[in-house]
Coordinates of C-alpha atoms in Angstrom, one line a residue:
X1 CA 99.0 130.0 116.1
X2 CA 101.0 127.0 117.4
X3 CA 99.6 125.0 120.2
X4 CA 101.9 124.4 123.2
X5 CA 103.6 121.0 123.8
X6 CA 101.6 120.5 127.0
X7 CA 98.3 121.3 125.3
X8 CA 99.0 118.7 122.6
X9 CA 99.9 116.1 125.2
X10 CA 96.6 116.6 127.0
X11 CA 94.5 116.5 123.9
X12 CA 96.3 113.5 122.5
X13 CA 96.0 111.6 125.8
X14 CA 92.2 112.3 125.8
X15 CA 91.9 111.2 122.2
X16 CA 93.9 108.0 122.7
X17 CA 92.0 106.9 125.8
X18 CA 94.6 106.4 128.5
X19 CA 94.8 102.9 129.9
X20 CA 93.3 102.3 133.4
X21 CA 95.8 102.6 136.2
X22 CA 94.4 99.3 137.6
X23 CA 95.6 97.4 134.5
X24 CA 99.1 96.2 134.2
X25 CA 101.0 97.8 131.3
X26 CA 102.5 94.8 129.5
X27 CA 102.5 95.9 125.9
X28 CA 102.8 99.2 124.0
X29 CA 99.5 98.8 122.2
X30 CA 97.7 99.0 125.6
X31 CA 99.4 102.3 126.6
X32 CA 98.3 105.8 126.0
X33 CA 99.5 107.7 123.0
X34 CA 101.3 111.1 123.5
X35 CA 102.2 113.6 120.8
X36 CA 104.4 116.6 120.2
X37 CA 103.8 118.7 117.0
X38 CA 103.6 122.3 115.7
X39 CA 99.8 122.0 115.2
X40 CA 96.9 119.7 115.8
X41 CA 93.4 119.2 114.3
X42 CA 91.2 117.0 116.5
X43 CA 87.8 115.6 115.6
X44 CA 86.0 114.2 118.6
X45 CA 83.1 112.8 116.6
X46 CA 85.4 110.8 114.2
X47 CA 88.0 110.1 117.0
X48 CA 90.7 111.3 114.7
X49 CA 93.7 113.6 115.1
X50 CA 96.0 115.2 112.5
X51 CA 99.3 116.3 113.8
X52 CA 101.6 118.5 111.5
X53 CA 105.0 119.9 111.8
X54 CA 108.0 117.9 113.2
X55 CA 105.6 115.4 114.8
X56 CA 106.8 113.0 117.5
X57 CA 104.4 110.3 118.7
X58 CA 105.2 108.1 121.7
X59 CA 103.3 105.0 122.9
X60 CA 105.2 103.1 125.5
X61 CA 108.5 102.2 123.9
X62 CA 107.1 103.0 120.4
X63 CA 108.3 106.2 118.7
X64 CA 107.0 107.5 115.4
X65 CA 108.3 110.7 113.7
X66 CA 107.2 112.4 110.6
X67 CA 106.1 115.8 109.1
X68 CA 102.5 114.7 109.4
X69 CA 100.9 111.9 111.4
X70 CA 97.2 111.0 111.2
X71 CA 95.8 109.0 114.1
X72 CA 92.4 107.3 114.2
X73 CA 90.9 105.4 117.1
X74 CA 88.4 102.6 116.8
X75 CA 85.5 102.0 119.2
X76 CA 87.6 99.6 121.3
X77 CA 90.3 102.1 121.8
X78 CA 93.0 100.9 119.4
X79 CA 94.9 103.5 117.4
X80 CA 96.0 103.4 113.7
X81 CA 98.6 105.9 112.8
X82 CA 99.9 107.0 109.4
X83 CA 103.2 109.0 109.3
X84 CA 104.2 110.9 106.2
X85 CA 107.7 112.3 105.7
X86 CA 108.5 115.7 104.5
X87 CA 109.6 115.9 100.8
X88 CA 113.0 114.3 100.3
X89 CA 113.0 112.9 103.9
X90 CA 111.9 109.7 105.6
X91 CA 109.5 109.0 108.5
X92 CA 110.8 107.1 111.4
X93 CA 109.6 104.2 113.7
X94 CA 111.3 102.5 116.7
X95 CA 110.0 99.9 119.2
X96 CA 111.5 97.7 121.9
X97 CA 110.6 94.0 121.6
X98 CA 108.9 92.5 124.6
X99 CA 111.1 90.4 126.9
X100 CA 114.4 90.9 125.1
X101 CA 117.0 93.7 124.7
X102 CA 116.2 94.2 121.0
X103 CA 114.8 97.1 119.1
X104 CA 113.1 97.3 115.7
X105 CA 113.7 100.5 113.8
X106 CA 112.6 101.5 110.4
X107 CA 112.2 104.4 107.9
X108 CA 110.0 105.1 104.9
X109 CA 108.3 107.8 102.9
X110 CA 105.1 106.6 104.6
X111 CA 104.7 104.5 107.8
X112 CA 101.4 102.8 108.8
X113 CA 101.1 101.5 112.3
X114 CA 98.1 99.4 113.6
X115 CA 98.0 99.0 117.3
X116 CA 95.3 96.3 117.2
X117 CA 97.2 94.0 114.9
X118 CA 100.5 95.3 116.4
X119 CA 102.1 95.5 113.0
X120 CA 103.8 98.3 111.0
X121 CA 104.4 99.0 107.3
X122 CA 107.3 100.9 105.8
X123 CA 106.4 102.2 102.3
X124 CA 108.7 103.9 99.8
X125 CA 112.5 103.7 100.2
X126 CA 111.8 101.4 103.1
X127 CA 114.5 100.3 105.6
X128 CA 114.1 98.1 108.6
X129 CA 116.8 97.4 111.2
X130 CA 117.1 95.2 114.3
X131 CA 119.3 96.2 117.1
X132 CA 120.6 94.0 119.9
X133 CA 121.1 96.6 122.6
X134 CA 123.0 99.3 120.7
X135 CA 124.5 96.9 118.1
X136 CA 123.0 96.6 114.6
X137 CA 122.1 93.0 114.0
X138 CA 119.9 92.9 110.8
X139 CA 119.1 95.5 108.1
X140 CA 116.7 95.1 105.2
X141 CA 115.7 97.5 102.3
X142 CA 112.9 97.3 99.9
X143 CA 110.0 99.3 98.5
X144 CA 107.5 97.8 101.0
X145 CA 108.4 96.2 104.4
X146 CA 105.6 94.7 106.6
X147 CA 106.6 93.7 110.1
X148 CA 104.5 91.9 112.7
X149 CA 105.6 92.7 116.3
X150 CA 103.7 89.7 117.7
X151 CA 105.1 87.0 115.5
X152 CA 108.4 88.7 114.7
X153 CA 107.8 87.9 111.0
X154 CA 108.4 90.4 108.2
X155 CA 108.0 90.5 104.4
X156 CA 109.9 92.6 101.9
X157 CA 108.9 93.7 98.4
X158 CA 111.3 95.1 95.8
X159 CA 110.6 96.6 92.5
X160 CA 111.0 99.9 90.6
X161 CA 110.3 102.0 93.7
X162 CA 113.3 100.5 95.3
X163 CA 115.8 101.5 92.5
X164 CA 118.6 103.8 93.5
X165 CA 122.0 104.7 92.1
X166 CA 123.5 102.1 94.5
X167 CA 120.8 99.5 93.6
X168 CA 119.7 100.1 90.0
X169 CA 117.8 96.7 89.8
X170 CA 115.5 97.5 92.7
X171 CA 116.1 94.1 94.2
X172 CA 115.5 93.4 98.0
X173 CA 118.7 93.6 100.0
X174 CA 119.2 92.1 103.5
X175 CA 121.9 91.7 106.0
X176 CA 120.8 89.0 108.6
X177 CA 123.0 88.0 111.5
X178 CA 122.8 84.5 112.9
X179 CA 120.9 84.1 116.1
X180 CA 122.9 83.2 119.2
X181 CA 122.6 79.7 120.5
X182 CA 120.5 79.1 123.6
X183 CA 122.8 78.6 126.6
X184 CA 122.9 74.9 127.6
X185 CA 121.4 73.7 124.4
X186 CA 123.1 70.6 122.9
X187 CA 125.2 71.2 119.8
X188 CA 124.2 68.9 116.9
X189 CA 126.9 66.7 115.4
X190 CA 128.2 67.6 111.9
X191 CA 126.0 66.3 109.2
X192 CA 128.9 65.1 107.1
X193 CA 131.0 66.8 104.4
X194 CA 129.7 70.1 103.1
X195 CA 129.4 70.1 99.3
X196 CA 131.0 72.9 97.5
X197 CA 128.7 75.6 96.2
X198 CA 128.0 76.1 92.5
X199 CA 127.4 79.5 90.8
X200 CA 123.7 80.4 90.7
X201 CA 122.1 80.5 87.2
X202 CA 118.9 82.2 88.5
X203 CA 119.9 84.9 91.0
X204 CA 121.8 87.0 88.4
X205 CA 124.7 89.3 89.2
X206 CA 125.1 89.5 93.0
X207 CA 126.4 93.0 92.7
X208 CA 123.1 94.3 91.3

């Protein structure tokens, strides 16, 4: 028998340990975790929850979607979530960056989110995008992408798991837009003539 949406919200809030109303909510990792799913198995002793069936997890501006999401809470109240996609599909993650109108969005066959370290891993057919408002700014693909929300640093691994018909080599691919100049910042003078570029002998065919 499926549990109602409101029952899942109540149980998930109790499992996550809602933040005290007296504390300012300044980061997603300090906010309560809410969930919507077809079913839930909750273990109070282990402080673990297993949501299955079209799962949607929200935590502040953070959204996680998958066919199954396992959530564990440590003694200090931090949550670790693992989202697993349905066969042939991808799990989804989205979060607004603090202080700027930017969003980090990603997909993968498996997504691991750690609220203590405030980082996320996209595993298997991984894609990560950065949006400025509603405009796509950056997009990266690989077999494994690890992103740190605090430092805004990410690493990408390629390999056999990243091979597709469009990318048979499995190499990492990225589209990175230049950052806008800070208003009022001085513009550095030209450094002199720009040398012409020579063909690379190590990067291989750029179309692979």
